[in-house]
Tab-separated table of C-alpha atoms in Angstrom:
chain	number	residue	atom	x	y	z
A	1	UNK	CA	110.532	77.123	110.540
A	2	UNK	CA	111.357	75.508	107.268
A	3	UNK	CA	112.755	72.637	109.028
A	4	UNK	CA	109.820	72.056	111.219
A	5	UNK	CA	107.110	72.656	107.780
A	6	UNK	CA	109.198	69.835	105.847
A	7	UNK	CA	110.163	72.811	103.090
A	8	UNK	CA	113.478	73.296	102.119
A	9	UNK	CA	113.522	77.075	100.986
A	10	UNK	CA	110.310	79.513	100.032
A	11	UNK	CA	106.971	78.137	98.831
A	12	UNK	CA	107.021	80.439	96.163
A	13	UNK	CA	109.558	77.901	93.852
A	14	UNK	CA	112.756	80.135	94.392
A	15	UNK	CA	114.399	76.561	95.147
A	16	UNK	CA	117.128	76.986	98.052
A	17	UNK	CA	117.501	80.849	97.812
A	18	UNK	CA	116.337	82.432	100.650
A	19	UNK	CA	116.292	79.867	103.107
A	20	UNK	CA	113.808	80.833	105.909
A	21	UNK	CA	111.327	82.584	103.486
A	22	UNK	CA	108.296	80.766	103.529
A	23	UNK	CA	105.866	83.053	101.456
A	24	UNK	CA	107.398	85.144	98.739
A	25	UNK	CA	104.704	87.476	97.570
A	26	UNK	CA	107.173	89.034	94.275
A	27	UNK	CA	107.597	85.127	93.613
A	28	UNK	CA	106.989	84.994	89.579
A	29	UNK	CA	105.512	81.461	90.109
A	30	UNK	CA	103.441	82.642	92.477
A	31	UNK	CA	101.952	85.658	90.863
A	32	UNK	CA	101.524	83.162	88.088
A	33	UNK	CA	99.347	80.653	90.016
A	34	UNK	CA	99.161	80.977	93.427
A	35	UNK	CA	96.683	77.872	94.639
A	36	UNK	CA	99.710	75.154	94.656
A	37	UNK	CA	101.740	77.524	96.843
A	38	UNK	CA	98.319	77.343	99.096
A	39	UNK	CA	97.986	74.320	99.420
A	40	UNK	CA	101.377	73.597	100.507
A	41	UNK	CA	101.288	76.402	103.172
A	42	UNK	CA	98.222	74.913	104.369
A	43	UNK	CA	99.237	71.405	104.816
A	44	UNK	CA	103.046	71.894	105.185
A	45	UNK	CA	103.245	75.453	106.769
A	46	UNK	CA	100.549	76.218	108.544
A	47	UNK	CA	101.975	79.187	110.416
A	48	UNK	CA	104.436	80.537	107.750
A	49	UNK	CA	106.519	83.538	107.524
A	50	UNK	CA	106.767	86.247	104.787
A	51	UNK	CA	109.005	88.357	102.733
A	52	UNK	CA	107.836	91.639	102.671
A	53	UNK	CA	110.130	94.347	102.754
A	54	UNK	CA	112.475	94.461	105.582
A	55	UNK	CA	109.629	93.465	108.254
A	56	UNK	CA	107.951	90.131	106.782
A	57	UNK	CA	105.025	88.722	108.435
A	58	UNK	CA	103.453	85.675	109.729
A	59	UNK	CA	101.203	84.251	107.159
A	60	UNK	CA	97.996	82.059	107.757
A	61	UNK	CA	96.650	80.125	105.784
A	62	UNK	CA	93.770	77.709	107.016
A	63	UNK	CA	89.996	79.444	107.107
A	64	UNK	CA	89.899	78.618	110.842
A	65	UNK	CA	93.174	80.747	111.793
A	66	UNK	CA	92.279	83.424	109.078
A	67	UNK	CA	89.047	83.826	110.256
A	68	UNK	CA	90.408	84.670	113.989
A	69	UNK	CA	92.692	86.940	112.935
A	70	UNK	CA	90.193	88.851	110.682
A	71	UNK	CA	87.615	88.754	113.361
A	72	UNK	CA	89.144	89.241	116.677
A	73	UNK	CA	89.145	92.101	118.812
A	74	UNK	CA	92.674	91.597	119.590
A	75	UNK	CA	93.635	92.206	116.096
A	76	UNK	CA	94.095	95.779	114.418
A	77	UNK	CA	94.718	97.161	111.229
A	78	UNK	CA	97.662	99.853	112.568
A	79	UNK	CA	101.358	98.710	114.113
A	80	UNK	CA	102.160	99.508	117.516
A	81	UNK	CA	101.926	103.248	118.320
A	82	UNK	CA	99.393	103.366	115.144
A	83	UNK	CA	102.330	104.785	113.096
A	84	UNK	CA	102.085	105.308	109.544
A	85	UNK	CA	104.629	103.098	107.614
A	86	UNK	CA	108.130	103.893	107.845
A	87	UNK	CA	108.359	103.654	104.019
A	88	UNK	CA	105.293	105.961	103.281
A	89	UNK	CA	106.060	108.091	105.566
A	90	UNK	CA	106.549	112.158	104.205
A	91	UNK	CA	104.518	111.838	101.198
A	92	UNK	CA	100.825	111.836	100.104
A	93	UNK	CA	100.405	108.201	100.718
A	94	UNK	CA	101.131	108.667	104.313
A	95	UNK	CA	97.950	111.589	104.600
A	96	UNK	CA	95.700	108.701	102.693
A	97	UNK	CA	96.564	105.910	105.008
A	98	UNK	CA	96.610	107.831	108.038
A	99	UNK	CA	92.718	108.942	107.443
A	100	UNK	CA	91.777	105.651	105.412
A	101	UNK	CA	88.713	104.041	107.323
A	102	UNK	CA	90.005	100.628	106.274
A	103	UNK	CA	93.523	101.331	108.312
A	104	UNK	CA	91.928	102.749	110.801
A	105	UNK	CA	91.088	100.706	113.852
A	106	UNK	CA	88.790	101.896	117.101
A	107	UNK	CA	87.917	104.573	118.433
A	108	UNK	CA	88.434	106.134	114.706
A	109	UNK	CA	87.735	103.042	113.394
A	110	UNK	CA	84.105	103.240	115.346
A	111	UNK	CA	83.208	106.625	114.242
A	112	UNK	CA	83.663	106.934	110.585
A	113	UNK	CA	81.846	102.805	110.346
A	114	UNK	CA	79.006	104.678	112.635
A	115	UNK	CA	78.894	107.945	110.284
A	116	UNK	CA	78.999	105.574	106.935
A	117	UNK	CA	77.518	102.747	107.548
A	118	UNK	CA	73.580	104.169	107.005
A	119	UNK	CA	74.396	104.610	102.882
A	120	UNK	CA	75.206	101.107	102.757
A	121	UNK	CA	72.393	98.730	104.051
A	122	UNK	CA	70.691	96.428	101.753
A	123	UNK	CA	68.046	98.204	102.134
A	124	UNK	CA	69.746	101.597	100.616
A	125	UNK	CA	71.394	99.664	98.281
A	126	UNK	CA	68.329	97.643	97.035
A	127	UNK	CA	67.472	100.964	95.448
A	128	UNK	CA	69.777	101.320	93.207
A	129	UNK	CA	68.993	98.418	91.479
A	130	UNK	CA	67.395	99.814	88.727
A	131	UNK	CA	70.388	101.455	87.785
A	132	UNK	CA	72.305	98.863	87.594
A	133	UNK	CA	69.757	96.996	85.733
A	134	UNK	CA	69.862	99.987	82.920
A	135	UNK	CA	73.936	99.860	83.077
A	136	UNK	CA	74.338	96.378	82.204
A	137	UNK	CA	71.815	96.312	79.736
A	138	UNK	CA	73.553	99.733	78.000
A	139	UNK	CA	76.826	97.351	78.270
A	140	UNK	CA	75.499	94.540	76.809
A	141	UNK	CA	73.770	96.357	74.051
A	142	UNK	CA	76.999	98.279	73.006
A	143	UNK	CA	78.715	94.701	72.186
A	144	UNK	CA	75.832	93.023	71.146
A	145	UNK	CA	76.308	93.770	67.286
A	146	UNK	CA	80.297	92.535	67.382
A	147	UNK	CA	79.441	89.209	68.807
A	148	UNK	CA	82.271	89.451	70.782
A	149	UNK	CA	83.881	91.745	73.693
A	150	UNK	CA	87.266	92.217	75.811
A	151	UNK	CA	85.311	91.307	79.081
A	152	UNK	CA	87.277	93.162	81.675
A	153	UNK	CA	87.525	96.506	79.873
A	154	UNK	CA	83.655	96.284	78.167
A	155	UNK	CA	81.471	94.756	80.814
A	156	UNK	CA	83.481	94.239	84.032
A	157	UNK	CA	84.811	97.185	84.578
A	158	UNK	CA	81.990	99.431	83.019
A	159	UNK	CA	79.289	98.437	84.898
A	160	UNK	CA	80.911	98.900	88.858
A	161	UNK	CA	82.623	101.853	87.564
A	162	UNK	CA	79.524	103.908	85.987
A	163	UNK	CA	77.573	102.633	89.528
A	164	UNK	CA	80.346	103.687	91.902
A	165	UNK	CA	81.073	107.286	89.796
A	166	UNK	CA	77.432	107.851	89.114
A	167	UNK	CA	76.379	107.892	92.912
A	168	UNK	CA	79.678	110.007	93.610
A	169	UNK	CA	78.830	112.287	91.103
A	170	UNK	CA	82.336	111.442	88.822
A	171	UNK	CA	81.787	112.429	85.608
A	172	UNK	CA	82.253	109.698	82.676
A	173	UNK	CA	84.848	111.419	81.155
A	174	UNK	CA	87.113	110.969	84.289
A	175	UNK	CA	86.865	106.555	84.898
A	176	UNK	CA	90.426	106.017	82.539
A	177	UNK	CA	92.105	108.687	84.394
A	178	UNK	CA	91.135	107.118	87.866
A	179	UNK	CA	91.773	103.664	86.585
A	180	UNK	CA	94.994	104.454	85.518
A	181	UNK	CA	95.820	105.555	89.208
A	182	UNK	CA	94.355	102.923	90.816
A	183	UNK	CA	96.920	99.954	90.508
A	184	UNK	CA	99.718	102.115	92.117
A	185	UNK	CA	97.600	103.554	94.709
A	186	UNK	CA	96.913	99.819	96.134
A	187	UNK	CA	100.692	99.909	96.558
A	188	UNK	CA	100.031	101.627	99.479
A	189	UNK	CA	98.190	98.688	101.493
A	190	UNK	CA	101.503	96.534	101.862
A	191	UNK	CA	104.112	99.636	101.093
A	192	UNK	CA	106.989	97.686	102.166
A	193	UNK	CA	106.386	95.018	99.433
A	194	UNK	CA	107.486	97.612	97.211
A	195	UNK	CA	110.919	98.931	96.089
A	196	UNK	CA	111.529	102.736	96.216
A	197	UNK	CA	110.226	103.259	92.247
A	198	UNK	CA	106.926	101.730	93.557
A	199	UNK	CA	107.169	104.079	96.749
A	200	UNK	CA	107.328	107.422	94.765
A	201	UNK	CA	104.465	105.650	91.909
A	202	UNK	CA	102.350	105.138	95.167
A	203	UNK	CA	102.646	108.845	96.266
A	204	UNK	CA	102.259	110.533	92.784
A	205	UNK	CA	98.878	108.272	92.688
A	206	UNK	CA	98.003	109.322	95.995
A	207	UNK	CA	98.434	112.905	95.363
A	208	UNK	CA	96.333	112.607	92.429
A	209	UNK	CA	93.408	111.330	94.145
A	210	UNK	CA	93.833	113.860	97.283
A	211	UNK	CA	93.782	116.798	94.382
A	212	UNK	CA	91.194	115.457	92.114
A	213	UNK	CA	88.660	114.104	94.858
A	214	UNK	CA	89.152	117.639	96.995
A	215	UNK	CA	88.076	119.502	94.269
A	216	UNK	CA	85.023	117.224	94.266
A	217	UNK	CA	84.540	117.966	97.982
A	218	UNK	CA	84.266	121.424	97.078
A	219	UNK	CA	82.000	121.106	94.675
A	220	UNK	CA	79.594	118.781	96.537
A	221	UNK	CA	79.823	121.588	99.204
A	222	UNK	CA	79.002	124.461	97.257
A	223	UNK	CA	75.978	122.922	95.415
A	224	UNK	CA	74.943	119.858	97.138
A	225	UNK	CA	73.351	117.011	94.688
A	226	UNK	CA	71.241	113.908	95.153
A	227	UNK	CA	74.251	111.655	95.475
A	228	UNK	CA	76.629	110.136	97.753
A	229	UNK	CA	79.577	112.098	98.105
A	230	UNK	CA	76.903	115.121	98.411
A	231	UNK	CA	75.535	113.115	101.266
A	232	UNK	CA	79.184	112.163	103.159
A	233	UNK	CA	79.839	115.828	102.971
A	234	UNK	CA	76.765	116.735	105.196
A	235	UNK	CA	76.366	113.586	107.013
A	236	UNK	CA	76.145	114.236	111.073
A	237	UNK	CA	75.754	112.706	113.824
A	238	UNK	CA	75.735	113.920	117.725
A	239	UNK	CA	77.896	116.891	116.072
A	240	UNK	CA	80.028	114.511	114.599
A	241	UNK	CA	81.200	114.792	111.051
A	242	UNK	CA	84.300	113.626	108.818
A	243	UNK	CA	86.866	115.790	108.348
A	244	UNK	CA	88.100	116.831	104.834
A	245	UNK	CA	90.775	114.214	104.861
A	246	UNK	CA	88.792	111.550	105.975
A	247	UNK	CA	86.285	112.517	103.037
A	248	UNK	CA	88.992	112.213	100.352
A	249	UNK	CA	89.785	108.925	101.866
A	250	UNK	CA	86.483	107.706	102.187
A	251	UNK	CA	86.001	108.582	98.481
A	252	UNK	CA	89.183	107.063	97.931
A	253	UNK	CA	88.165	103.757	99.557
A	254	UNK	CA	84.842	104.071	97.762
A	255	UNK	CA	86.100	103.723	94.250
A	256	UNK	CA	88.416	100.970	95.289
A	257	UNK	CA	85.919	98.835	96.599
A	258	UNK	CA	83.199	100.114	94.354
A	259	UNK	CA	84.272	99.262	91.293
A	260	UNK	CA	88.392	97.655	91.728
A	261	UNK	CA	86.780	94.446	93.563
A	262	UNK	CA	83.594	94.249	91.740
A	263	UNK	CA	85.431	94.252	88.336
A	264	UNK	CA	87.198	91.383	89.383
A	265	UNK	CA	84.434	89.463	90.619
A	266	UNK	CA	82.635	90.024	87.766
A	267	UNK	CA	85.683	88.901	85.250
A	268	UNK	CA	85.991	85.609	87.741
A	269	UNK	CA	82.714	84.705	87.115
A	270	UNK	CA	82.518	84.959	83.852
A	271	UNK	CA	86.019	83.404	83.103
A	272	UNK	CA	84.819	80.539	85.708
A	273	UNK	CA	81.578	79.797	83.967
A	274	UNK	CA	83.170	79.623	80.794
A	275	UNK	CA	85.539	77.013	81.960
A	276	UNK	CA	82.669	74.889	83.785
A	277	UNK	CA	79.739	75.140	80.974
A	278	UNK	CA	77.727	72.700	83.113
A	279	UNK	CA	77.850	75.210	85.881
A	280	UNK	CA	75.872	77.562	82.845
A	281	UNK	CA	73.244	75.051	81.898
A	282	UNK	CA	72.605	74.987	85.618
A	283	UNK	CA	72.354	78.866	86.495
A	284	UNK	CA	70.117	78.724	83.029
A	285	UNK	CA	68.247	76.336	84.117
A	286	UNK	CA	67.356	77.584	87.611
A	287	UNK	CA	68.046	81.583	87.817
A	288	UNK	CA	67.187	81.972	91.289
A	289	UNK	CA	70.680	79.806	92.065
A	290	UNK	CA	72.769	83.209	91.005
A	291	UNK	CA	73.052	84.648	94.279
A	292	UNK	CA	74.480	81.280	95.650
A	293	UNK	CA	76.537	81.065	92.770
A	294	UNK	CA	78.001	84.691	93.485
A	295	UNK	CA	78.862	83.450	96.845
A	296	UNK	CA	80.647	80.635	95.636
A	297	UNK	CA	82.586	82.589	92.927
A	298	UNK	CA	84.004	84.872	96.143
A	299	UNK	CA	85.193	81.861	97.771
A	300	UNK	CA	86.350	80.329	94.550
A	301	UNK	CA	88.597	83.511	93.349
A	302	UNK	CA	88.544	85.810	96.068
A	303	UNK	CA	89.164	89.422	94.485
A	304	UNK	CA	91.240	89.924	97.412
A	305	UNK	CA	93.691	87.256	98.203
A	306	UNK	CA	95.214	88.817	101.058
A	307	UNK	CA	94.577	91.268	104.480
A	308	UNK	CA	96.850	91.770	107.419
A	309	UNK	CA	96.689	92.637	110.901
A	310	UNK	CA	98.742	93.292	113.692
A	311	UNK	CA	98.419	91.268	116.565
A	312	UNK	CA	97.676	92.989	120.549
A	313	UNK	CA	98.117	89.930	122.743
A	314	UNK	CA	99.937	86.501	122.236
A	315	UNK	CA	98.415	84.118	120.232
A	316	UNK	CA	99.014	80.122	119.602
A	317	UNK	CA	98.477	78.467	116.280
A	318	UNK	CA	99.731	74.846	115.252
A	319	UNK	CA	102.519	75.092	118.137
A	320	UNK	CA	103.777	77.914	116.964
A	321	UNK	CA	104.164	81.150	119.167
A	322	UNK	CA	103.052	84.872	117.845
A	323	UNK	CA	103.573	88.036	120.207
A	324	UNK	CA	102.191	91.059	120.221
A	325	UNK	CA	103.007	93.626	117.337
A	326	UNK	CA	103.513	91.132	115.523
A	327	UNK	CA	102.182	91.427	111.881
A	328	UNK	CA	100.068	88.687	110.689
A	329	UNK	CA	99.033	88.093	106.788
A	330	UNK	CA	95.820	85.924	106.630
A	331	UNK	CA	95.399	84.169	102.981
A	332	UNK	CA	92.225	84.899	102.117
A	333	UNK	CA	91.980	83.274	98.925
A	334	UNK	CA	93.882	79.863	100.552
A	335	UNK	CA	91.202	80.020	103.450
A	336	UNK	CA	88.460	79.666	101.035
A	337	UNK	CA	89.671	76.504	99.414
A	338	UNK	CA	90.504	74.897	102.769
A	339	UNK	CA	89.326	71.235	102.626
A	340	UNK	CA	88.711	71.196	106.221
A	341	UNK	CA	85.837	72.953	105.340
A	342	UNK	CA	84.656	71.928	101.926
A	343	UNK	CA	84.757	69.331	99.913
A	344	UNK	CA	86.755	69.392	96.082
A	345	UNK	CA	87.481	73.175	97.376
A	346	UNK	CA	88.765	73.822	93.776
A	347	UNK	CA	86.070	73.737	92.093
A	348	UNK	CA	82.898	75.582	91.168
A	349	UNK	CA	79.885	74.183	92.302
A	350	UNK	CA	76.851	77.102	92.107
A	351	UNK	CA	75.203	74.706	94.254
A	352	UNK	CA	76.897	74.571	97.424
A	353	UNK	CA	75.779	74.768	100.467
A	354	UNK	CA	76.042	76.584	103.259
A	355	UNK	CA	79.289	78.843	101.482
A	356	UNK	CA	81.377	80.319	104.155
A	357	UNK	CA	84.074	82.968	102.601
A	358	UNK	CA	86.656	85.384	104.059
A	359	UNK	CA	86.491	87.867	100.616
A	360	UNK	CA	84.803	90.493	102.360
A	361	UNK	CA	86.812	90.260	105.316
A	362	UNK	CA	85.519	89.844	109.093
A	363	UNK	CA	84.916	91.621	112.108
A	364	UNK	CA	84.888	95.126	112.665
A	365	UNK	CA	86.293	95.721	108.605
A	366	UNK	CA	83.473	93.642	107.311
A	367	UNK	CA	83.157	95.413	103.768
A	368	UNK	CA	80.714	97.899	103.706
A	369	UNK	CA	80.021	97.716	99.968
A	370	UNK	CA	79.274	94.194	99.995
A	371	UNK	CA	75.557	94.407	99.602
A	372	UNK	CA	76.359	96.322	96.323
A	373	UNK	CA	78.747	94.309	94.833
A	374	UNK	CA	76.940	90.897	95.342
A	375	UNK	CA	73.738	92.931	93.761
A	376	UNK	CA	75.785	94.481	90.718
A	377	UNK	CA	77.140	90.644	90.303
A	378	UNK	CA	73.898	89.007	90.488
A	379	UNK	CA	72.769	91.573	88.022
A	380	UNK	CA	75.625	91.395	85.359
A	381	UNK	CA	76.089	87.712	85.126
A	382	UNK	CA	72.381	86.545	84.785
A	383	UNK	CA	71.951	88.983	81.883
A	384	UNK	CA	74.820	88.398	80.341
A	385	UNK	CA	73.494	84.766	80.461
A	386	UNK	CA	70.311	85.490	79.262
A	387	UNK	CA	71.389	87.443	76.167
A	388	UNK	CA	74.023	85.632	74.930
A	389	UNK	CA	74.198	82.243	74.390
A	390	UNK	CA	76.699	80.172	73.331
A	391	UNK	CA	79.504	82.246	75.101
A	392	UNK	CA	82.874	81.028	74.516
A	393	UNK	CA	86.893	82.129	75.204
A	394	UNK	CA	87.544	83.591	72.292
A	395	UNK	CA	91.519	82.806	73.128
A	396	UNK	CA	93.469	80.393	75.730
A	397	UNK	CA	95.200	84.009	77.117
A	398	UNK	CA	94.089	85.403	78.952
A	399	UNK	CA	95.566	87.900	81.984
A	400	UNK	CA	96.063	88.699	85.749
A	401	UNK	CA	97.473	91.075	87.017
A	402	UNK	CA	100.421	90.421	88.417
A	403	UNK	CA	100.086	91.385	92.177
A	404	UNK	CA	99.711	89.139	95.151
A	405	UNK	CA	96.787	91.080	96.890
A	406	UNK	CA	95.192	92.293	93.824
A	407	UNK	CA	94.856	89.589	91.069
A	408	UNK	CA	91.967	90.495	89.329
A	409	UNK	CA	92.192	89.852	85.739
A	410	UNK	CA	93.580	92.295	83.015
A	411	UNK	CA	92.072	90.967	79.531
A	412	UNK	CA	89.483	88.035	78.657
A	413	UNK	CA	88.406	87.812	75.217
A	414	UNK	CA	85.080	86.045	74.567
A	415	UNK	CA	82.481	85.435	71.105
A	416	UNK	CA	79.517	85.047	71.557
A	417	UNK	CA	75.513	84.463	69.778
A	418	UNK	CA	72.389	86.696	70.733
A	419	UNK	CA	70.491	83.555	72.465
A	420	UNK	CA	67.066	82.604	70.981
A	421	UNK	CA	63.708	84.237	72.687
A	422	UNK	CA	62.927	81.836	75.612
């Protein structure tokens, strides 16, 4: 395949080594700065393949073939025989997975969407708003006398994380704990990208959450609150309920996307408004542009960059032949900058129209928090805009993580003035 793509070696810049690796997810250059490997998939390598563990993948690239196999019914989120990963397998990580609603595909799949999916409308969300209102005021005020902040650690992360915990009843006291867990509990979603350190990390984080949020099941069931994880606990329908595992997973996937993806969008934004000032004077100029401009922040930095599938029937793309069970990565953040379907897809542009975006997914595992985290985002970056003004980097470095699915960032410095009354 590298002969036919015109590369000589992997994407990633690991020069000759390798030779029939096309997309090296541990790459150091690509963990570093992952666009110009894009872009040379997509117009070199359409239909690459990856390293990852001793499987690999197909990986796509474009929006169009990402988009397919994120949204077709012949796609699923479970190999053949819907076994949990040979190299999870025995361990807490393998309980998670195996009752996880986003590895789950129908009829599971179908059931636990059906038995969630009433907490999540806009319309539920919408009234929370308030909340998050008071949050990210509380955030901003708790700075405001510095005149400066570490973004990701005293505005990012606070305001998903005291949204997500408050309406699943986690007290304050308990966010570092769970953050610390977090990074090596998304191990789990690609475990054969990891070596066996990363395996055993991934199960001690996984047992963590199974004890921690099971005691919080209990709770919710012996004294039932106003809150979400008191509601998942009684919710029913035609006799239908989750089980205890599924709860802990459902929790589980809560937190992730509650606050693990928000934080990043939030951190994006601000980091990408702060390298485009125009794109400020604009959103100051005309507020009612921030919900576009959230949109084109997902496409622009995807908190996500990656999901997989695994294929159920053969499937054609650019010549290239893919047969059932196979595993196919789709690039979500290299779909979103596809010039096919935009024009200068590298920059921000809050006015854009018509965005189209894969970082919430498609099809059946549309994200079910999505109507949350756009909300918390719109929130968070037009008050931050409205308070503070000028806002500037307060140093050049600033940090990712260093993950090819997860690459939010770690750290962003900024200074900052309390703006004059308007």
């Amino acid at each position: 395949m590298p002969g036919r793509a015109g590369l000589d070696g992997a994407v990633g810049g690991n020069g000759g080594e390798g030779r029939g690796v096309i997309y090296d997810p541990t790459d150091p250059v690509l963990l570093a700065d992952p666009y110009p490997v894009y872009e040379r998939l997509r117009q070199k390598c359409p239909v690459g393949q990856a390293a990852l563990g001793g499987g690999g993948a197909r990986v796509v690239s474009r929006f169009r073939d990402a988009a397919t196999v994120l949204g077709s019914p012949h796609s699923r989120m479970r190999p053949p025989g819907g076994e949990v990963p040979e190299a999870i397998r025995g361990g807490p990580a393998a309980r998670m997975w195996a009752h996880s609603i986003s590895m789950s595909d129908p009829p599971d799949h179908t059931r636990l969407r059906r038995l969630l999916s009433p907490a999540f409308t806009p319309r539920a969300t919408a009234r929370y708003r308030p909340v998050v209102e008071q949050i990210v005021t509380e955030a901003l005020d708790a700075v405001e006398p510095r005149g400066e902040m570490e973004v990701m650690s005293e505005f990012a992360m606070v305001v998903p994380m005291r949204v997500i915990c408050g309406l699943l009843g986690i007290p304050d006291t308990d966010w570092e704990m769970l953050m610390d867990w977090t990074p090596d509990f998304l191990r789990m979603f690609v475990p054969d990208a990891n070596d066996p350190e990363g395996i055993e990390l991934c199960h001690q984080a996984c047992a963590n959450f199974i004890d921690y949020l099971g005691r919080l099941v209990d709770r919710h069931k012996e004294s039932p609150t106003d809150n979400l994880t008191s509601y998942l606990v009684a919710v029913e329908e035609a006799g239908d309920r989750l089980s205890r595992d599924e709860l802990i997973a459902t929790l589980r996937g809560l937190l992730t996307a509650g606050f693990e993806t928000t934080m990043g969008l939030i951190g994006s934004m601000v980091l990408g408004l702060l390298q485009n000032p125009g794109q400020i004077a604009l959103l100051r100029a005309n507020p009612d542009l921030m919900p576009n401009a959230v949109e084109e922040f997902l496409r622009w930095e995807a908190p996500l960059h990656a999901h997989y599938r695994y294929l159920t029937t053969e499937w054609e793309v650019d010549g290239e032949q893919m047969q059932p069970g196979e595993r196919v990565l789709a690039l979500i953040a290299a779909a979103n900058r596809d010039p096919d379907l935009y024009q200068r897809p590298d920059e921000v542009d809050v006015c854009r129209p018509e965005i189209k975006h894969l970082s919430f997914g498609g099809g059946r595992h549309l994200c079910l928090g999505a109507p949350l985290a756009r909300m918390e985002a719109q929130v968070a970056i037009a008050e931050l805009l409205r308070r503070f003004d000028p806002i500037q980097l307060a140093a050049d470095e600033f940090r990712r993580r260093p993950h090819f699915q997860f690459r939010l960032l770690e750290r962003l410095p900024i200074t900052f003035e309390v703006a004059e009354p308007r």
